[in-house]
Amino acid sequence: MLYAIISQDVPNSLKQRQSARPAHLNRLSELKEDGRLILAGPHPAIDSNDPGEAGFTGSLVVAEFATLEAAQNWADQDPYIDAGVYEKVTVKPFKKVLP
């Protein structure tokens, strides 16, 4: 089943994001290689694809996991958590309708 992992950043998280980004992307690449990643990306803090120093306010990952517990366990191990980027992470089932 698909699950949405919706993460909210702490204020001024850009520096922490930059330091943990390679490890974060590596985990997402593993999901992609397994054919389980539907989409992933950050939420810019301003209305721009390149927010610069404004940074980001959170992230969204939609991926396939066997269970909600497996999705939560995967989310709990995100390098952004250890780096202090995320203040809150919500994991919930997701039903893709379109496209």
mmCIF file with all atom_site columns, N, CA and C in Angstrom, residues 28-96:
data_model
loop_
_atom_site.group_PDB
_atom_site.id
_atom_site.type_symbol
_atom_site.label_atom_id
_atom_site.label_alt_id
_atom_site.label_comp_id
_atom_site.label_asym_id
_atom_site.label_entity_id
_atom_site.label_seq_id
_atom_site.pdbx_PDB_ins_code
_atom_site.Cartn_x
_atom_site.Cartn_y
_atom_site.Cartn_z
_atom_site.occupancy
_atom_site.B_iso_or_equiv
_atom_site.pdbx_formal_charge
_atom_site.auth_seq_id
_atom_site.auth_comp_id
_atom_site.auth_asym_id
_atom_site.auth_atom_id
_atom_site.pdbx_PDB_model_num
ATOM 1   N N  . LEU A 1 28 ? 16.246 7.660  -0.164 1.00 0.00 ? 28 LEU A N  1
ATOM 2   C CA . LEU A 1 28 ? 15.196 7.803  -1.175 1.00 0.00 ? 28 LEU A CA 1
ATOM 3   C C  . LEU A 1 28 ? 15.580 7.073  -2.460 1.00 0.00 ? 28 LEU A C  1
ATOM 4   N N  . SER A 1 29 ? 16.849 7.116  -2.814 1.00 0.00 ? 29 SER A N  1
ATOM 5   C CA . SER A 1 29 ? 17.324 6.407  -4.008 1.00 0.00 ? 29 SER A CA 1
ATOM 6   C C  . SER A 1 29 ? 17.116 4.907  -3.868 1.00 0.00 ? 29 SER A C  1
ATOM 7   N N  . GLU A 1 30 ? 17.303 4.382  -2.671 1.00 0.00 ? 30 GLU A N  1
ATOM 8   C CA . GLU A 1 30 ? 17.064 2.959  -2.437 1.00 0.00 ? 30 GLU A CA 1
ATOM 9   C C  . GLU A 1 30 ? 15.596 2.603  -2.674 1.00 0.00 ? 30 GLU A C  1
ATOM 10  N N  . LEU A 1 31 ? 14.693 3.454  -2.195 1.00 0.00 ? 31 LEU A N  1
ATOM 11  C CA . LEU A 1 31 ? 13.267 3.221  -2.468 1.00 0.00 ? 31 LEU A CA 1
ATOM 12  C C  . LEU A 1 31 ? 12.976 3.263  -3.966 1.00 0.00 ? 31 LEU A C  1
ATOM 13  N N  . LYS A 1 32 ? 13.597 4.216  -4.643 1.00 0.00 ? 32 LYS A N  1
ATOM 14  C CA . LYS A 1 32 ? 13.394 4.351  -6.089 1.00 0.00 ? 32 LYS A CA 1
ATOM 15  C C  . LYS A 1 32 ? 13.899 3.110  -6.825 1.00 0.00 ? 32 LYS A C  1
ATOM 16  N N  . GLU A 1 33 ? 15.088 2.644  -6.465 1.00 0.00 ? 33 GLU A N  1
ATOM 17  C CA . GLU A 1 33 ? 15.658 1.454  -7.100 1.00 0.00 ? 33 GLU A CA 1
ATOM 18  C C  . GLU A 1 33 ? 14.788 0.230  -6.876 1.00 0.00 ? 33 GLU A C  1
ATOM 19  N N  . ASP A 1 34 ? 14.115 0.173  -5.736 1.00 0.00 ? 34 ASP A N  1
ATOM 20  C CA . ASP A 1 34 ? 13.205 -0.931 -5.430 1.00 0.00 ? 34 ASP A CA 1
ATOM 21  C C  . ASP A 1 34 ? 11.852 -0.778 -6.121 1.00 0.00 ? 34 ASP A C  1
ATOM 22  N N  . GLY A 1 35 ? 11.643 0.346  -6.831 1.00 0.00 ? 35 GLY A N  1
ATOM 23  C CA . GLY A 1 35 ? 10.379 0.588  -7.514 1.00 0.00 ? 35 GLY A CA 1
ATOM 24  C C  . GLY A 1 35 ? 9.251  0.970  -6.569 1.00 0.00 ? 35 GLY A C  1
ATOM 25  N N  . ARG A 1 36 ? 9.594  1.469  -5.373 1.00 0.00 ? 36 ARG A N  1
ATOM 26  C CA . ARG A 1 36 ? 8.580  1.772  -4.360 1.00 0.00 ? 36 ARG A CA 1
ATOM 27  C C  . ARG A 1 36 ? 8.331  3.263  -4.166 1.00 0.00 ? 36 ARG A C  1
ATOM 28  N N  . LEU A 1 37 ? 9.168  4.107  -4.737 1.00 0.00 ? 37 LEU A N  1
ATOM 29  C CA . LEU A 1 37 ? 9.026  5.558  -4.556 1.00 0.00 ? 37 LEU A CA 1
ATOM 30  C C  . LEU A 1 37 ? 8.113  6.136  -5.626 1.00 0.00 ? 37 LEU A C  1
ATOM 31  N N  . ILE A 1 38 ? 7.072  6.829  -5.207 1.00 0.00 ? 38 ILE A N  1
ATOM 32  C CA . ILE A 1 38 ? 6.144  7.485  -6.131 1.00 0.00 ? 38 ILE A CA 1
ATOM 33  C C  . ILE A 1 38 ? 6.579  8.927  -6.361 1.00 0.00 ? 38 ILE A C  1
ATOM 34  N N  . LEU A 1 39 ? 6.858  9.648  -5.285 1.00 0.00 ? 39 LEU A N  1
ATOM 35  C CA . LEU A 1 39 ? 7.359  11.019 -5.389 1.00 0.00 ? 39 LEU A CA 1
ATOM 36  C C  . LEU A 1 39 ? 7.973  11.432 -4.071 1.00 0.00 ? 39 LEU A C  1
ATOM 37  N N  . ALA A 1 40 ? 8.852  12.413 -4.153 1.00 0.00 ? 40 ALA A N  1
ATOM 38  C CA . ALA A 1 40 ? 9.483  12.940 -2.947 1.00 0.00 ? 40 ALA A CA 1
ATOM 39  C C  . ALA A 1 40 ? 10.011 14.331 -3.235 1.00 0.00 ? 40 ALA A C  1
ATOM 40  N N  . GLY A 1 41 ? 9.932  15.194 -2.242 1.00 0.00 ? 41 GLY A N  1
ATOM 41  C CA . GLY A 1 41 ? 10.492 16.525 -2.395 1.00 0.00 ? 41 GLY A CA 1
ATOM 42  C C  . GLY A 1 41 ? 10.178 17.414 -1.213 1.00 0.00 ? 41 GLY A C  1
ATOM 43  N N  . PRO A 1 42 ? 10.885 18.540 -1.149 1.00 0.00 ? 42 PRO A N  1
ATOM 44  C CA . PRO A 1 42 ? 10.701 19.480 -0.049 1.00 0.00 ? 42 PRO A CA 1
ATOM 45  C C  . PRO A 1 42 ? 9.636  20.531 -0.364 1.00 0.00 ? 42 PRO A C  1
ATOM 46  N N  . HIS A 1 43 ? 9.183  21.205 0.675  1.00 0.00 ? 43 HIS A N  1
ATOM 47  C CA . HIS A 1 43 ? 8.263  22.329 0.552  1.00 0.00 ? 43 HIS A CA 1
ATOM 48  C C  . HIS A 1 43 ? 9.084  23.619 0.710  1.00 0.00 ? 43 HIS A C  1
ATOM 49  N N  . PRO A 1 44 ? 9.298  24.379 -0.383 1.00 0.00 ? 44 PRO A N  1
ATOM 50  C CA . PRO A 1 44 ? 10.041 25.638 -0.250 1.00 0.00 ? 44 PRO A CA 1
ATOM 51  C C  . PRO A 1 44 ? 9.330  26.601 0.701  1.00 0.00 ? 44 PRO A C  1
ATOM 52  N N  . ALA A 1 45 ? 10.114 27.359 1.444  1.00 0.00 ? 45 ALA A N  1
ATOM 53  C CA . ALA A 1 45 ? 9.556  28.317 2.407  1.00 0.00 ? 45 ALA A CA 1
ATOM 54  C C  . ALA A 1 45 ? 8.943  29.534 1.728  1.00 0.00 ? 45 ALA A C  1
ATOM 55  N N  . ILE A 1 46 ? 9.317  29.764 0.472  1.00 0.00 ? 46 ILE A N  1
ATOM 56  C CA . ILE A 1 46 ? 8.749  30.860 -0.307 1.00 0.00 ? 46 ILE A CA 1
ATOM 57  C C  . ILE A 1 46 ? 8.272  30.314 -1.641 1.00 0.00 ? 46 ILE A C  1
ATOM 58  N N  . ASP A 1 47 ? 7.554  31.107 -2.377 1.00 0.00 ? 47 ASP A N  1
ATOM 59  C CA . ASP A 1 47 ? 6.980  30.686 -3.654 1.00 0.00 ? 47 ASP A CA 1
ATOM 60  C C  . ASP A 1 47 ? 8.048  30.690 -4.739 1.00 0.00 ? 47 ASP A C  1
ATOM 61  N N  . SER A 1 48 ? 8.950  29.699 -4.657 1.00 0.00 ? 48 SER A N  1
ATOM 62  C CA . SER A 1 48 ? 10.061 29.613 -5.598 1.00 0.00 ? 48 SER A CA 1
ATOM 63  C C  . SER A 1 48 ? 10.611 28.195 -5.590 1.00 0.00 ? 48 SER A C  1
ATOM 64  N N  . ASN A 1 49 ? 11.013 27.703 -6.768 1.00 0.00 ? 49 ASN A N  1
ATOM 65  C CA . ASN A 1 49 ? 11.664 26.397 -6.836 1.00 0.00 ? 49 ASN A CA 1
ATOM 66  C C  . ASN A 1 49 ? 13.031 26.423 -6.173 1.00 0.00 ? 49 ASN A C  1
ATOM 67  N N  . ASP A 1 50 ? 13.658 27.594 -6.141 1.00 0.00 ? 50 ASP A N  1
ATOM 68  C CA . ASP A 1 50 ? 14.962 27.757 -5.494 1.00 0.00 ? 50 ASP A CA 1
ATOM 69  C C  . ASP A 1 50 ? 14.831 28.829 -4.413 1.00 0.00 ? 50 ASP A C  1
ATOM 70  N N  . PRO A 1 51 ? 14.452 28.446 -3.203 1.00 0.00 ? 51 PRO A N  1
ATOM 71  C CA . PRO A 1 51 ? 14.189 29.424 -2.160 1.00 0.00 ? 51 PRO A CA 1
ATOM 72  C C  . PRO A 1 51 ? 15.436 30.044 -1.531 1.00 0.00 ? 51 PRO A C  1
ATOM 73  N N  . GLY A 1 52 ? 16.624 29.577 -1.938 1.00 0.00 ? 52 GLY A N  1
ATOM 74  C CA . GLY A 1 52 ? 17.854 30.147 -1.403 1.00 0.00 ? 52 GLY A CA 1
ATOM 75  C C  . GLY A 1 52 ? 17.905 30.057 0.109  1.00 0.00 ? 52 GLY A C  1
ATOM 76  N N  . GLU A 1 53 ? 18.292 31.143 0.744  1.00 0.00 ? 53 GLU A N  1
ATOM 77  C CA . GLU A 1 53 ? 18.458 31.171 2.199  1.00 0.00 ? 53 GLU A CA 1
ATOM 78  C C  . GLU A 1 53 ? 17.138 31.021 2.955  1.00 0.00 ? 53 GLU A C  1
ATOM 79  N N  . ALA A 1 54 ? 15.986 31.218 2.268  1.00 0.00 ? 54 ALA A N  1
ATOM 80  C CA . ALA A 1 54 ? 14.691 31.025 2.934  1.00 0.00 ? 54 ALA A CA 1
ATOM 81  C C  . ALA A 1 54 ? 14.503 29.562 3.324  1.00 0.00 ? 54 ALA A C  1
ATOM 82  N N  . GLY A 1 55 ? 15.116 28.667 2.554  1.00 0.00 ? 55 GLY A N  1
ATOM 83  C CA . GLY A 1 55 ? 15.084 27.250 2.878  1.00 0.00 ? 55 GLY A CA 1
ATOM 84  C C  . GLY A 1 55 ? 13.743 26.578 2.638  1.00 0.00 ? 55 GLY A C  1
ATOM 85  N N  . PHE A 1 56 ? 13.452 25.615 3.470  1.00 0.00 ? 56 PHE A N  1
ATOM 86  C CA . PHE A 1 56 ? 12.286 24.767 3.288  1.00 0.00 ? 56 PHE A CA 1
ATOM 87  C C  . PHE A 1 56 ? 11.528 24.622 4.607  1.00 0.00 ? 56 PHE A C  1
ATOM 88  N N  . THR A 1 57 ? 10.256 24.268 4.496  1.00 0.00 ? 57 THR A N  1
ATOM 89  C CA . THR A 1 57 ? 9.418  24.125 5.684  1.00 0.00 ? 57 THR A CA 1
ATOM 90  C C  . THR A 1 57 ? 9.064  22.675 5.999  1.00 0.00 ? 57 THR A C  1
ATOM 91  N N  . GLY A 1 58 ? 9.430  21.773 5.118  1.00 0.00 ? 58 GLY A N  1
ATOM 92  C CA . GLY A 1 58 ? 9.111  20.370 5.335  1.00 0.00 ? 58 GLY A CA 1
ATOM 93  C C  . GLY A 1 58 ? 9.319  19.564 4.073  1.00 0.00 ? 58 GLY A C  1
ATOM 94  N N  . SER A 1 59 ? 8.841  18.331 4.101  1.00 0.00 ? 59 SER A N  1
ATOM 95  C CA . SER A 1 59 ? 9.019  17.413 2.974  1.00 0.00 ? 59 SER A CA 1
ATOM 96  C C  . SER A 1 59 ? 7.798  16.513 2.824  1.00 0.00 ? 59 SER A C  1
ATOM 97  N N  . LEU A 1 60 ? 7.663  15.966 1.625  1.00 0.00 ? 60 LEU A N  1
ATOM 98  C CA . LEU A 1 60 ? 6.619  14.986 1.337  1.00 0.00 ? 60 LEU A CA 1
ATOM 99  C C  . LEU A 1 60 ? 7.252  13.809 0.616  1.00 0.00 ? 60 LEU A C  1
ATOM 100 N N  . VAL A 1 61 ? 6.979  12.605 1.109  1.00 0.00 ? 61 VAL A N  1
ATOM 101 C CA . VAL A 1 61 ? 7.392  11.374 0.436  1.00 0.00 ? 61 VAL A CA 1
ATOM 102 C C  . VAL A 1 61 ? 6.145  10.516 0.307  1.00 0.00 ? 61 VAL A C  1
ATOM 103 N N  . VAL A 1 62 ? 5.901  10.008 -0.889 1.00 0.00 ? 62 VAL A N  1
ATOM 104 C CA . VAL A 1 62 ? 4.846  9.023  -1.095 1.00 0.00 ? 62 VAL A CA 1
ATOM 105 C C  . VAL A 1 62 ? 5.539  7.774  -1.633 1.00 0.00 ? 62 VAL A C  1
ATOM 106 N N  . ALA A 1 63 ? 5.389  6.675  -0.895 1.00 0.00 ? 63 ALA A N  1
ATOM 107 C CA . ALA A 1 63 ? 6.077  5.441  -1.262 1.00 0.00 ? 63 ALA A CA 1
ATOM 108 C C  . ALA A 1 63 ? 5.264  4.235  -0.820 1.00 0.00 ? 63 ALA A C  1
ATOM 109 N N  . GLU A 1 64 ? 5.646  3.093  -1.377 1.00 0.00 ? 64 GLU A N  1
ATOM 110 C CA . GLU A 1 64 ? 4.965  1.839  -1.054 1.00 0.00 ? 64 GLU A CA 1
ATOM 111 C C  . GLU A 1 64 ? 5.695  1.114  0.069  1.00 0.00 ? 64 GLU A C  1
ATOM 112 N N  . PHE A 1 65 ? 4.913  0.681  1.052  1.00 0.00 ? 65 PHE A N  1
ATOM 113 C CA . PHE A 1 65 ? 5.421  -0.117 2.158  1.00 0.00 ? 65 PHE A CA 1
ATOM 114 C C  . PHE A 1 65 ? 4.426  -1.239 2.421  1.00 0.00 ? 65 PHE A C  1
ATOM 115 N N  . ALA A 1 66 ? 4.876  -2.300 3.073  1.00 0.00 ? 66 ALA A N  1
ATOM 116 C CA . ALA A 1 66 ? 4.001  -3.439 3.349  1.00 0.00 ? 66 ALA A CA 1
ATOM 117 C C  . ALA A 1 66 ? 2.905  -3.089 4.352  1.00 0.00 ? 66 ALA A C  1
ATOM 118 N N  . THR A 1 67 ? 3.257  -2.231 5.327  1.00 0.00 ? 67 THR A N  1
ATOM 119 C CA . THR A 1 67 ? 2.308  -1.878 6.385  1.00 0.00 ? 67 THR A CA 1
ATOM 120 C C  . THR A 1 67 ? 2.553  -0.446 6.843  1.00 0.00 ? 67 THR A C  1
ATOM 121 N N  . LEU A 1 68 ? 1.602  0.096  7.562  1.00 0.00 ? 68 LEU A N  1
ATOM 122 C CA . LEU A 1 68 ? 1.774  1.410  8.170  1.00 0.00 ? 68 LEU A CA 1
ATOM 123 C C  . LEU A 1 68 ? 2.957  1.397  9.134  1.00 0.00 ? 68 LEU A C  1
ATOM 124 N N  . GLU A 1 69 ? 3.095  0.323  9.879  1.00 0.00 ? 69 GLU A N  1
ATOM 125 C CA . GLU A 1 69 ? 4.215  0.206  10.823 1.00 0.00 ? 69 GLU A CA 1
ATOM 126 C C  . GLU A 1 69 ? 5.559  0.243  10.083 1.00 0.00 ? 69 GLU A C  1
ATOM 127 N N  . ALA A 1 70 ? 5.654  -0.433 8.946  1.00 0.00 ? 70 ALA A N  1
ATOM 128 C CA . ALA A 1 70 ? 6.897  -0.418 8.165  1.00 0.00 ? 70 ALA A CA 1
ATOM 129 C C  . ALA A 1 70 ? 7.187  0.983  7.641  1.00 0.00 ? 70 ALA A C  1
ATOM 130 N N  . ALA A 1 71 ? 6.158  1.685  7.195  1.00 0.00 ? 71 ALA A N  1
ATOM 131 C CA . ALA A 1 71 ? 6.339  3.060  6.720  1.00 0.00 ? 71 ALA A CA 1
ATOM 132 C C  . ALA A 1 71 ? 6.796  3.962  7.854  1.00 0.00 ? 71 ALA A C  1
ATOM 133 N N  . GLN A 1 72 ? 6.188  3.805  9.031  1.00 0.00 ? 72 GLN A N  1
ATOM 134 C CA . GLN A 1 72 ? 6.572  4.615  10.185 1.00 0.00 ? 72 GLN A CA 1
ATOM 135 C C  . GLN A 1 72 ? 8.011  4.322  10.608 1.00 0.00 ? 72 GLN A C  1
ATOM 136 N N  . ASN A 1 73 ? 8.390  3.055  10.616 1.00 0.00 ? 73 ASN A N  1
ATOM 137 C CA . ASN A 1 73 ? 9.762  2.687  10.972 1.00 0.00 ? 73 ASN A CA 1
ATOM 138 C C  . ASN A 1 73 ? 10.758 3.291  9.994  1.00 0.00 ? 73 ASN A C  1
ATOM 139 N N  . TRP A 1 74 ? 10.434 3.260  8.705  1.00 0.00 ? 74 TRP A N  1
ATOM 140 C CA . TRP A 1 74 ? 11.316 3.854  7.705  1.00 0.00 ? 74 TRP A CA 1
ATOM 141 C C  . TRP A 1 74 ? 11.435 5.360  7.952  1.00 0.00 ? 74 TRP A C  1
ATOM 142 N N  . ALA A 1 75 ? 10.312 6.016  8.183  1.00 0.00 ? 75 ALA A N  1
ATOM 143 C CA . ALA A 1 75 ? 10.318 7.466  8.423  1.00 0.00 ? 75 ALA A CA 1
ATOM 144 C C  . ALA A 1 75 ? 11.111 7.818  9.673  1.00 0.00 ? 75 ALA A C  1
ATOM 145 N N  . ASP A 1 76 ? 10.996 7.005  10.710 1.00 0.00 ? 76 ASP A N  1
ATOM 146 C CA . ASP A 1 76 ? 11.688 7.272  11.974 1.00 0.00 ? 76 ASP A CA 1
ATOM 147 C C  . ASP A 1 76 ? 13.204 7.210  11.844 1.00 0.00 ? 76 ASP A C  1
ATOM 148 N N  . GLN A 1 77 ? 13.704 6.576  10.791 1.00 0.00 ? 77 GLN A N  1
ATOM 149 C CA . GLN A 1 77 ? 15.148 6.427  10.596 1.00 0.00 ? 77 GLN A CA 1
ATOM 150 C C  . GLN A 1 77 ? 15.722 7.455  9.619  1.00 0.00 ? 77 GLN A C  1
ATOM 151 N N  . ASP A 1 78 ? 14.937 8.442  9.238  1.00 0.00 ? 78 ASP A N  1
ATOM 152 C CA . ASP A 1 78 ? 15.420 9.443  8.286  1.00 0.00 ? 78 ASP A CA 1
ATOM 153 C C  . ASP A 1 78 ? 16.588 10.232 8.889  1.00 0.00 ? 78 ASP A C  1
ATOM 154 N N  . PRO A 1 79 ? 17.665 10.410 8.145  1.00 0.00 ? 79 PRO A N  1
ATOM 155 C CA . PRO A 1 79 ? 18.794 11.203 8.636  1.00 0.00 ? 79 PRO A CA 1
ATOM 156 C C  . PRO A 1 79 ? 18.416 12.632 9.025  1.00 0.00 ? 79 PRO A C  1
ATOM 157 N N  . TYR A 1 80 ? 17.366 13.166 8.439  1.00 0.00 ? 80 TYR A N  1
ATOM 158 C CA . TYR A 1 80 ? 16.928 14.507 8.815  1.00 0.00 ? 80 TYR A CA 1
ATOM 159 C C  . TYR A 1 80 ? 16.448 14.554 10.273 1.00 0.00 ? 80 TYR A C  1
ATOM 160 N N  . ILE A 1 81 ? 15.953 13.455 10.794 1.00 0.00 ? 81 ILE A N  1
ATOM 161 C CA . ILE A 1 81 ? 15.545 13.415 12.200 1.00 0.00 ? 81 ILE A CA 1
ATOM 162 C C  . ILE A 1 81 ? 16.772 13.523 13.093 1.00 0.00 ? 81 ILE A C  1
ATOM 163 N N  . ASP A 1 82 ? 17.779 12.716 12.809 1.00 0.00 ? 82 ASP A N  1
ATOM 164 C CA . ASP A 1 82 ? 19.011 12.763 13.605 1.00 0.00 ? 82 ASP A CA 1
ATOM 165 C C  . ASP A 1 82 ? 19.700 14.118 13.517 1.00 0.00 ? 82 ASP A C  1
ATOM 166 N N  . ALA A 1 83 ? 19.559 14.793 12.372 1.00 0.00 ? 83 ALA A N  1
ATOM 167 C CA . ALA A 1 83 ? 20.200 16.097 12.167 1.00 0.00 ? 83 ALA A CA 1
ATOM 168 C C  . ALA A 1 83 ? 19.390 17.248 12.767 1.00 0.00 ? 83 ALA A C  1
ATOM 169 N N  . GLY A 1 84 ? 18.200 16.952 13.292 1.00 0.00 ? 84 GLY A N  1
ATOM 170 C CA . GLY A 1 84 ? 17.385 17.994 13.903 1.00 0.00 ? 84 GLY A CA 1
ATOM 171 C C  . GLY A 1 84 ? 16.609 18.841 12.910 1.00 0.00 ? 84 GLY A C  1
ATOM 172 N N  . VAL A 1 85 ? 16.379 18.316 11.709 1.00 0.00 ? 85 VAL A N  1
ATOM 173 C CA . VAL A 1 85 ? 15.642 19.055 10.674 1.00 0.00 ? 85 VAL A CA 1
ATOM 174 C C  . VAL A 1 85 ? 14.140 19.022 10.944 1.00 0.00 ? 85 VAL A C  1
ATOM 175 N N  . TYR A 1 86 ? 13.615 17.857 11.256 1.00 0.00 ? 86 TYR A N  1
ATOM 176 C CA . TYR A 1 86 ? 12.168 17.693 11.398 1.00 0.00 ? 86 TYR A CA 1
ATOM 177 C C  . TYR A 1 86 ? 11.728 17.887 12.843 1.00 0.00 ? 86 TYR A C  1
ATOM 178 N N  . GLU A 1 87 ? 10.638 18.667 13.008 1.00 0.00 ? 87 GLU A N  1
ATOM 179 C CA . GLU A 1 87 ? 10.033 18.777 14.333 1.00 0.00 ? 87 GLU A CA 1
ATOM 180 C C  . GLU A 1 87 ? 8.829  17.854 14.463 1.00 0.00 ? 87 GLU A C  1
ATOM 181 N N  . LYS A 1 88 ? 8.250  17.450 13.314 1.00 0.00 ? 88 LYS A N  1
ATOM 182 C CA . LYS A 1 88 ? 7.088  16.563 13.337 1.00 0.00 ? 88 LYS A CA 1
ATOM 183 C C  . LYS A 1 88 ? 7.047  15.762 12.044 1.00 0.00 ? 88 LYS A C  1
ATOM 184 N N  . VAL A 1 89 ? 6.717  14.479 12.169 1.00 0.00 ? 89 VAL A N  1
ATOM 185 C CA . VAL A 1 89 ? 6.568  13.607 10.999 1.00 0.00 ? 89 VAL A CA 1
ATOM 186 C C  . VAL A 1 89 ? 5.256  12.847 11.146 1.00 0.00 ? 89 VAL A C  1
ATOM 187 N N  . THR A 1 90 ? 4.417  12.948 10.123 1.00 0.00 ? 90 THR A N  1
ATOM 188 C CA . THR A 1 90 ? 3.143  12.240 10.100 1.00 0.00 ? 90 THR A CA 1
ATOM 189 C C  . THR A 1 90 ? 3.182  11.216 8.974  1.00 0.00 ? 90 THR A C  1
ATOM 190 N N  . VAL A 1 91 ? 2.793  9.989  9.286  1.00 0.00 ? 91 VAL A N  1
ATOM 191 C CA . VAL A 1 91 ? 2.739  8.921  8.286  1.00 0.00 ? 91 VAL A CA 1
ATOM 192 C C  . VAL A 1 91 ? 1.303  8.417  8.241  1.00 0.00 ? 91 VAL A C  1
ATOM 193 N N  . LYS A 1 92 ? 0.739  8.395  7.026  1.00 0.00 ? 92 LYS A N  1
ATOM 194 C CA . LYS A 1 92 ? -0.626 7.890  6.907  1.00 0.00 ? 92 LYS A CA 1
ATOM 195 C C  . LYS A 1 92 ? -0.844 7.239  5.553  1.00 0.00 ? 92 LYS A C  1
ATOM 196 N N  . PRO A 1 93 ? -1.815 6.323  5.470  1.00 0.00 ? 93 PRO A N  1
ATOM 197 C CA . PRO A 1 93 ? -2.106 5.680  4.209  1.00 0.00 ? 93 PRO A CA 1
ATOM 198 C C  . PRO A 1 93 ? -2.487 6.700  3.152  1.00 0.00 ? 93 PRO A C  1
ATOM 199 N N  . PHE A 1 94 ? -2.158 6.359  1.892  1.00 0.00 ? 94 PHE A N  1
ATOM 200 C CA . PHE A 1 94 ? -2.421 7.256  0.775  1.00 0.00 ? 94 PHE A CA 1
ATOM 201 C C  . PHE A 1 94 ? -3.002 6.433  -0.366 1.00 0.00 ? 94 PHE A C  1
ATOM 202 N N  . LYS A 1 95 ? -4.088 6.920  -0.943 1.00 0.00 ? 95 LYS A N  1
ATOM 203 C CA . LYS A 1 95 ? -4.697 6.250  -2.095 1.00 0.00 ? 95 LYS A CA 1
ATOM 204 C C  . LYS A 1 95 ? -4.514 7.137  -3.317 1.00 0.00 ? 95 LYS A C  1
ATOM 205 N N  . LYS A 1 96 ? -3.706 6.658  -4.249 1.00 0.00 ? 96 LYS A N  1
ATOM 206 C CA . LYS A 1 96 ? -3.483 7.412  -5.489 1.00 0.00 ? 96 LYS A CA 1
ATOM 207 C C  . LYS A 1 96 ? -4.688 7.220  -6.398 1.00 0.00 ? 96 LYS A C  1
#
